[in-house]
Amino acid sequence: MANINGKEAASLNGEPVVKRPRENVQQDVSLRAPREPQNKVTVVLGAQWGDEGKGKVVDLLAMDADIVCRCQGGNNAGHTVVVDSVEYDFHLLPSGVLNKKAISFIGNGVVIHLPGLFEEADKNLRKGKGLQGWEERLKISDRAHIVFNFHQAVDGIQEQQRQQQEGKNLGTTKKGIGPAYSSKAARNGLRVCDLVSDFKFQPSSSTFSIQGDDLFSSRCYKMKPDQSKMFYC
């Protein structure tokens, strides 16, 4: 402690510390005032087991968006969007694909049945002009897993087995979504990058067929040589 004018004051390294009155300390108010965020991310999340109207909400929000992303799921669900009295049905395509100023992105959490993707696009193209140029504004993650016809066959057979064994089923759409995610979790599925990388898709698909046989055969399905085409989209 130091003695200043007969009063004790705190000292630091032998030097007295003089406290300034608060009113003499300038405060930069701009540092405390909240700033308008430069970038915004809006998440549309359903918590009602589907049928909440997410597609319609995304379509409205997409009008002011630069990027519209779909993060998970497959073509088992559907979103209906009405634009200029034209009704569009989306299963894999993000609902924001109708916005010609936004980039639509299918993330690596989505499982993609490629024939279903192109059939969906062609079907909606015939309905109206809203989807024109979709292939130029759609980006697909090269880490997204592929749904094969094999997955759909497994899905249907597993559903039949549940009905026979338990007297009830899950009510699956038999689009192969569950088995495709099983392949992803088992780390033996094929991804979009396997289609476009180094021309090793054929060997990879052969390995996948063997691993898929091991994964599903004990439960419901046994691959046969003449059924190998079921592994292709």
mmCIF file of C-alpha atoms in Angstrom:
data_model
loop_
_atom_site.group_PDB
_atom_site.id
_atom_site.type_symbol
_atom_site.label_atom_id
_atom_site.label_comp_id
_atom_site.label_asym_id
_atom_site.label_seq_id
_atom_site.Cartn_x
_atom_site.Cartn_y
_atom_site.Cartn_z
ATOM 1 C CA MET A 1 0.000 0.000 0.000
ATOM 2 C CA ALA A 2 1.189 3.536 -0.713
ATOM 3 C CA ASN A 3 0.357 6.746 1.139
ATOM 4 C CA ILE A 4 -0.982 9.488 -1.082
ATOM 5 C CA ASN A 5 -2.065 12.740 0.561
ATOM 6 C CA GLY A 6 -2.425 10.945 3.840
ATOM 7 C CA LYS A 7 -4.605 8.222 2.306
ATOM 8 C CA GLU A 8 -3.641 4.636 1.641
ATOM 9 C CA ALA A 9 -3.821 3.528 -1.980
ATOM 10 C CA ALA A 10 -3.040 0.299 -3.791
ATOM 11 C CA SER A 11 0.417 0.039 -5.313
ATOM 12 C CA LEU A 12 1.859 -2.061 -8.125
ATOM 13 C CA ASN A 13 5.615 -2.784 -8.094
ATOM 14 C CA GLY A 14 6.078 0.038 -5.644
ATOM 15 C CA GLU A 15 4.250 2.562 -7.819
ATOM 16 C CA PRO A 16 0.927 3.935 -6.625
ATOM 17 C CA VAL A 17 -2.123 3.032 -8.639
ATOM 18 C CA VAL A 18 -4.480 5.925 -9.125
ATOM 19 C CA LYS A 19 -8.054 5.053 -10.031
ATOM 20 C CA ARG A 20 -9.700 7.438 -12.459
ATOM 21 C CA PRO A 21 -13.321 8.377 -11.961
ATOM 22 C CA ARG A 22 -15.650 6.332 -14.151
ATOM 23 C CA GLU A 23 -17.017 9.435 -15.844
ATOM 24 C CA ASN A 24 -13.558 10.238 -17.204
ATOM 25 C CA VAL A 25 -13.175 6.870 -18.898
ATOM 26 C CA GLN A 26 -14.310 6.964 -22.496
ATOM 27 C CA GLN A 27 -16.272 3.966 -23.654
ATOM 28 C CA ASP A 28 -16.587 2.936 -27.263
ATOM 29 C CA VAL A 29 -20.323 2.426 -27.528
ATOM 30 C CA SER A 30 -19.968 0.957 -31.014
ATOM 31 C CA LEU A 31 -18.211 -2.097 -29.562
ATOM 32 C CA ARG A 32 -21.133 -2.844 -27.297
ATOM 33 C CA ALA A 33 -23.970 -2.219 -29.733
ATOM 34 C CA PRO A 34 -25.219 -5.364 -31.505
ATOM 35 C CA ARG A 35 -24.261 -5.540 -35.139
ATOM 36 C CA GLU A 36 -26.372 -6.760 -37.990
ATOM 37 C CA PRO A 37 -24.962 -10.162 -38.990
ATOM 38 C CA GLN A 38 -23.352 -10.192 -42.403
ATOM 39 C CA ASN A 39 -24.210 -13.840 -43.074
ATOM 40 C CA LYS A 40 -27.290 -15.743 -41.983
ATOM 41 C CA VAL A 41 -28.088 -19.438 -41.862
ATOM 42 C CA THR A 42 -31.730 -20.466 -41.540
ATOM 43 C CA VAL A 43 -32.454 -24.072 -40.574
ATOM 44 C CA VAL A 44 -35.814 -25.701 -41.288
ATOM 45 C CA LEU A 45 -36.159 -28.672 -38.960
ATOM 46 C CA GLY A 46 -39.210 -30.897 -38.641
ATOM 47 C CA ALA A 47 -40.073 -32.247 -35.186
ATOM 48 C CA GLN A 48 -43.410 -33.885 -35.965
ATOM 49 C CA TRP A 49 -42.371 -37.068 -37.788
ATOM 50 C CA GLY A 50 -42.967 -35.549 -41.210
ATOM 51 C CA ASP A 51 -45.819 -33.775 -42.988
ATOM 52 C CA GLU A 52 -45.127 -30.459 -41.260
ATOM 53 C CA GLY A 53 -44.998 -28.448 -44.462
ATOM 54 C CA LYS A 54 -41.214 -28.043 -44.542
ATOM 55 C CA GLY A 55 -41.103 -27.953 -48.342
ATOM 56 C CA LYS A 56 -43.484 -25.013 -48.558
ATOM 57 C CA VAL A 57 -41.544 -23.113 -45.888
ATOM 58 C CA VAL A 58 -38.246 -23.756 -47.655
ATOM 59 C CA ASP A 59 -39.723 -22.550 -50.937
ATOM 60 C CA LEU A 60 -40.716 -19.252 -49.310
ATOM 61 C CA LEU A 61 -37.384 -18.785 -47.537
ATOM 62 C CA ALA A 62 -35.455 -19.692 -50.680
ATOM 63 C CA MET A 63 -36.642 -16.505 -52.382
ATOM 64 C CA ASP A 64 -34.091 -14.571 -50.296
ATOM 65 C CA ALA A 65 -31.406 -17.269 -50.131
ATOM 66 C CA ASP A 66 -28.161 -17.641 -52.024
ATOM 67 C CA ILE A 67 -27.724 -21.340 -51.202
ATOM 68 C CA VAL A 68 -30.374 -23.940 -50.356
ATOM 69 C CA CYS A 69 -29.022 -27.152 -48.831
ATOM 70 C CA ARG A 70 -30.574 -30.509 -48.154
ATOM 71 C CA CYS A 71 -28.620 -32.324 -45.472
ATOM 72 C CA GLN A 72 -30.151 -35.791 -45.087
ATOM 73 C CA GLY A 73 -32.840 -38.246 -46.184
ATOM 74 C CA GLY A 74 -33.710 -39.829 -49.503
ATOM 75 C CA ASN A 75 -36.514 -40.001 -52.035
ATOM 76 C CA ASN A 76 -38.875 -41.721 -49.617
ATOM 77 C CA ALA A 77 -40.382 -38.398 -48.524
ATOM 78 C CA GLY A 78 -42.104 -35.831 -50.687
ATOM 79 C CA HIS A 79 -42.543 -32.067 -50.779
ATOM 80 C CA THR A 80 -45.255 -30.351 -52.791
ATOM 81 C CA VAL A 81 -44.710 -26.769 -53.901
ATOM 82 C CA VAL A 82 -47.186 -24.683 -55.920
ATOM 83 C CA VAL A 83 -45.764 -21.837 -58.010
ATOM 84 C CA ASP A 84 -47.883 -19.861 -60.480
ATOM 85 C CA SER A 85 -50.670 -22.443 -60.118
ATOM 86 C CA VAL A 86 -48.249 -25.240 -61.094
ATOM 87 C CA GLU A 87 -47.806 -28.046 -58.560
ATOM 88 C CA TYR A 88 -44.282 -29.474 -58.307
ATOM 89 C CA ASP A 89 -43.443 -32.678 -56.448
ATOM 90 C CA PHE A 90 -39.958 -33.007 -54.977
ATOM 91 C CA HIS A 91 -38.432 -36.072 -53.361
ATOM 92 C CA LEU A 92 -34.677 -35.632 -53.761
ATOM 93 C CA LEU A 93 -34.346 -32.178 -55.273
ATOM 94 C CA PRO A 94 -34.239 -29.356 -52.695
ATOM 95 C CA SER A 95 -37.405 -27.272 -52.775
ATOM 96 C CA GLY A 96 -35.310 -24.162 -53.394
ATOM 97 C CA VAL A 97 -34.286 -25.431 -56.825
ATOM 98 C CA LEU A 98 -37.167 -23.381 -58.248
ATOM 99 C CA ASN A 99 -35.291 -20.215 -57.301
ATOM 100 C CA LYS A 100 -33.138 -19.500 -60.344
ATOM 101 C CA LYS A 101 -30.910 -17.137 -58.350
ATOM 102 C CA ALA A 102 -29.979 -19.707 -55.689
ATOM 103 C CA ILE A 103 -27.608 -22.660 -55.737
ATOM 104 C CA SER A 104 -29.233 -25.892 -54.539
ATOM 105 C CA PHE A 105 -26.973 -28.344 -52.746
ATOM 106 C CA ILE A 106 -27.477 -32.018 -51.881
ATOM 107 C CA GLY A 107 -25.197 -32.806 -48.947
ATOM 108 C CA ASN A 108 -23.285 -35.918 -47.977
ATOM 109 C CA GLY A 109 -25.979 -36.960 -45.508
ATOM 110 C CA VAL A 110 -28.429 -37.613 -48.346
ATOM 111 C CA VAL A 111 -28.684 -41.049 -49.987
ATOM 112 C CA ILE A 112 -29.358 -40.720 -53.712
ATOM 113 C CA HIS A 113 -31.127 -43.055 -56.104
ATOM 114 C CA LEU A 114 -29.822 -41.604 -59.358
ATOM 115 C CA PRO A 115 -32.594 -42.864 -61.683
ATOM 116 C CA GLY A 116 -35.135 -41.448 -59.245
ATOM 117 C CA LEU A 117 -33.363 -38.088 -59.276
ATOM 118 C CA PHE A 118 -33.511 -37.735 -63.057
ATOM 119 C CA GLU A 119 -37.057 -39.087 -63.276
ATOM 120 C CA GLU A 120 -38.133 -36.511 -60.714
ATOM 121 C CA ALA A 121 -36.501 -33.703 -62.676
ATOM 122 C CA ASP A 122 -38.031 -34.818 -65.981
ATOM 123 C CA LYS A 123 -41.476 -35.162 -64.438
ATOM 124 C CA ASN A 124 -41.394 -31.642 -63.010
ATOM 125 C CA LEU A 125 -39.946 -30.175 -66.196
ATOM 126 C CA ARG A 126 -43.034 -31.327 -68.059
ATOM 127 C CA LYS A 127 -45.268 -29.510 -65.578
ATOM 128 C CA GLY A 128 -43.906 -26.016 -66.014
ATOM 129 C CA LYS A 129 -40.954 -23.757 -66.657
ATOM 130 C CA GLY A 130 -39.972 -23.362 -63.017
ATOM 131 C CA LEU A 131 -37.382 -26.128 -63.128
ATOM 132 C CA GLN A 132 -35.659 -25.114 -66.348
ATOM 133 C CA GLY A 133 -31.876 -25.016 -65.949
ATOM 134 C CA TRP A 134 -31.963 -27.067 -62.734
ATOM 135 C CA GLU A 135 -28.838 -29.028 -63.688
ATOM 136 C CA GLU A 136 -26.812 -25.799 -63.787
ATOM 137 C CA ARG A 137 -27.761 -24.691 -60.284
ATOM 138 C CA LEU A 138 -27.714 -28.071 -58.514
ATOM 139 C CA LYS A 139 -24.566 -29.249 -56.721
ATOM 140 C CA ILE A 140 -24.201 -32.754 -55.270
ATOM 141 C CA SER A 141 -21.640 -33.714 -52.647
ATOM 142 C CA ASP A 142 -19.220 -36.328 -53.923
ATOM 143 C CA ARG A 143 -19.475 -37.964 -50.482
ATOM 144 C CA ALA A 144 -23.212 -38.652 -50.775
ATOM 145 C CA HIS A 145 -24.014 -42.373 -50.792
ATOM 146 C CA ILE A 146 -25.839 -44.053 -53.664
ATOM 147 C CA VAL A 147 -29.051 -46.064 -53.330
ATOM 148 C CA PHE A 148 -28.987 -49.117 -55.597
ATOM 149 C CA ASN A 149 -31.844 -51.312 -56.767
ATOM 150 C CA PHE A 150 -30.343 -53.913 -54.455
ATOM 151 C CA HIS A 151 -31.137 -51.718 -51.456
ATOM 152 C CA GLN A 152 -34.738 -51.409 -52.586
ATOM 153 C CA ALA A 153 -35.059 -55.174 -52.996
ATOM 154 C CA VAL A 154 -33.646 -55.716 -49.507
ATOM 155 C CA ASP A 155 -36.021 -53.096 -48.096
ATOM 156 C CA GLY A 156 -39.052 -54.866 -49.548
ATOM 157 C CA ILE A 157 -37.988 -58.334 -48.408
ATOM 158 C CA GLN A 158 -37.195 -57.132 -44.892
ATOM 159 C CA GLU A 159 -40.641 -55.576 -44.712
ATOM 160 C CA GLN A 160 -42.216 -58.893 -45.703
ATOM 161 C CA GLN A 161 -40.217 -60.693 -43.039
ATOM 162 C CA ARG A 162 -41.350 -58.278 -40.345
ATOM 163 C CA GLN A 163 -44.955 -58.924 -41.329
ATOM 164 C CA GLN A 164 -44.447 -62.688 -41.187
ATOM 165 C CA GLN A 165 -42.469 -62.734 -37.940
ATOM 166 C CA GLU A 166 -44.094 -59.959 -35.930
ATOM 167 C CA GLY A 167 -47.479 -59.599 -37.594
ATOM 168 C CA LYS A 168 -46.791 -55.962 -38.437
ATOM 169 C CA ASN A 169 -44.422 -53.903 -40.520
ATOM 170 C CA LEU A 170 -42.868 -50.456 -40.424
ATOM 171 C CA GLY A 171 -44.800 -49.140 -43.400
ATOM 172 C CA THR A 172 -41.612 -48.370 -45.292
ATOM 173 C CA THR A 173 -41.862 -46.930 -48.779
ATOM 174 C CA LYS A 174 -39.469 -49.674 -49.987
ATOM 175 C CA LYS A 175 -37.219 -47.075 -51.578
ATOM 176 C CA GLY A 176 -34.130 -48.668 -50.026
ATOM 177 C CA ILE A 177 -33.339 -45.785 -47.706
ATOM 178 C CA GLY A 178 -32.796 -47.856 -44.550
ATOM 179 C CA PRO A 179 -30.521 -50.458 -46.200
ATOM 180 C CA ALA A 180 -28.575 -47.655 -47.917
ATOM 181 C CA TYR A 181 -27.883 -46.024 -44.563
ATOM 182 C CA SER A 182 -26.930 -49.466 -43.226
ATOM 183 C CA SER A 183 -24.316 -49.704 -45.975
ATOM 184 C CA LYS A 184 -23.115 -46.224 -45.081
ATOM 185 C CA ALA A 185 -22.810 -47.102 -41.394
ATOM 186 C CA ALA A 186 -20.990 -50.321 -42.282
ATOM 187 C CA ARG A 187 -18.600 -48.260 -44.455
ATOM 188 C CA ASN A 188 -19.053 -50.489 -47.472
ATOM 189 C CA GLY A 189 -21.417 -48.343 -49.536
ATOM 190 C CA LEU A 190 -20.556 -46.596 -52.773
ATOM 191 C CA ARG A 191 -20.554 -42.821 -53.049
ATOM 192 C CA VAL A 192 -20.897 -40.316 -55.859
ATOM 193 C CA CYS A 193 -17.118 -39.894 -55.930
ATOM 194 C CA ASP A 194 -16.813 -43.573 -56.890
ATOM 195 C CA LEU A 195 -18.752 -42.792 -60.063
ATOM 196 C CA VAL A 196 -16.668 -39.852 -61.205
ATOM 197 C CA SER A 197 -13.175 -40.451 -59.853
ATOM 198 C CA ASP A 198 -10.677 -42.922 -61.287
ATOM 199 C CA PHE A 199 -12.753 -45.463 -63.188
ATOM 200 C CA LYS A 200 -12.647 -48.005 -60.363
ATOM 201 C CA PHE A 201 -16.401 -48.234 -60.014
ATOM 202 C CA GLN A 202 -16.623 -51.760 -61.442
ATOM 203 C CA PRO A 203 -14.119 -53.278 -58.942
ATOM 204 C CA SER A 204 -15.690 -51.268 -56.122
ATOM 205 C CA SER A 205 -19.168 -52.509 -57.014
ATOM 206 C CA SER A 206 -17.903 -56.104 -57.047
ATOM 207 C CA THR A 207 -16.463 -55.658 -53.560
ATOM 208 C CA PHE A 208 -19.677 -53.980 -52.473
ATOM 209 C CA SER A 209 -21.732 -56.936 -53.742
ATOM 210 C CA ILE A 210 -19.694 -59.361 -51.633
ATOM 211 C CA GLN A 211 -19.898 -57.181 -48.527
ATOM 212 C CA GLY A 212 -23.599 -56.538 -49.109
ATOM 213 C CA ASP A 213 -24.170 -60.264 -49.387
ATOM 214 C CA ASP A 214 -22.475 -60.773 -46.022
ATOM 215 C CA LEU A 215 -24.427 -57.927 -44.457
ATOM 216 C CA PHE A 216 -27.914 -58.895 -45.616
ATOM 217 C CA SER A 217 -27.863 -62.591 -46.579
ATOM 218 C CA SER A 218 -28.220 -63.937 -43.055
ATOM 219 C CA ARG A 219 -31.328 -61.832 -42.585
ATOM 220 C CA CYS A 220 -33.248 -61.934 -45.803
ATOM 221 C CA TYR A 221 -31.444 -61.892 -49.075
ATOM 222 C CA LYS A 222 -28.906 -63.944 -50.997
ATOM 223 C CA MET A 223 -27.270 -62.576 -54.113
ATOM 224 C CA LYS A 224 -27.272 -64.684 -57.240
ATOM 225 C CA PRO A 225 -25.010 -64.126 -60.272
ATOM 226 C CA ASP A 226 -27.900 -63.212 -62.556
ATOM 227 C CA GLN A 227 -29.057 -60.601 -60.048
ATOM 228 C CA SER A 228 -25.822 -58.617 -60.045
ATOM 229 C CA LYS A 229 -27.507 -55.964 -62.185
ATOM 230 C CA MET A 230 -29.482 -55.006 -59.106
ATOM 231 C CA PHE A 231 -26.373 -53.223 -57.857
ATOM 232 C CA TYR A 232 -26.495 -50.707 -60.668
ATOM 233 C CA CYS A 233 -28.623 -47.612 -60.711
#
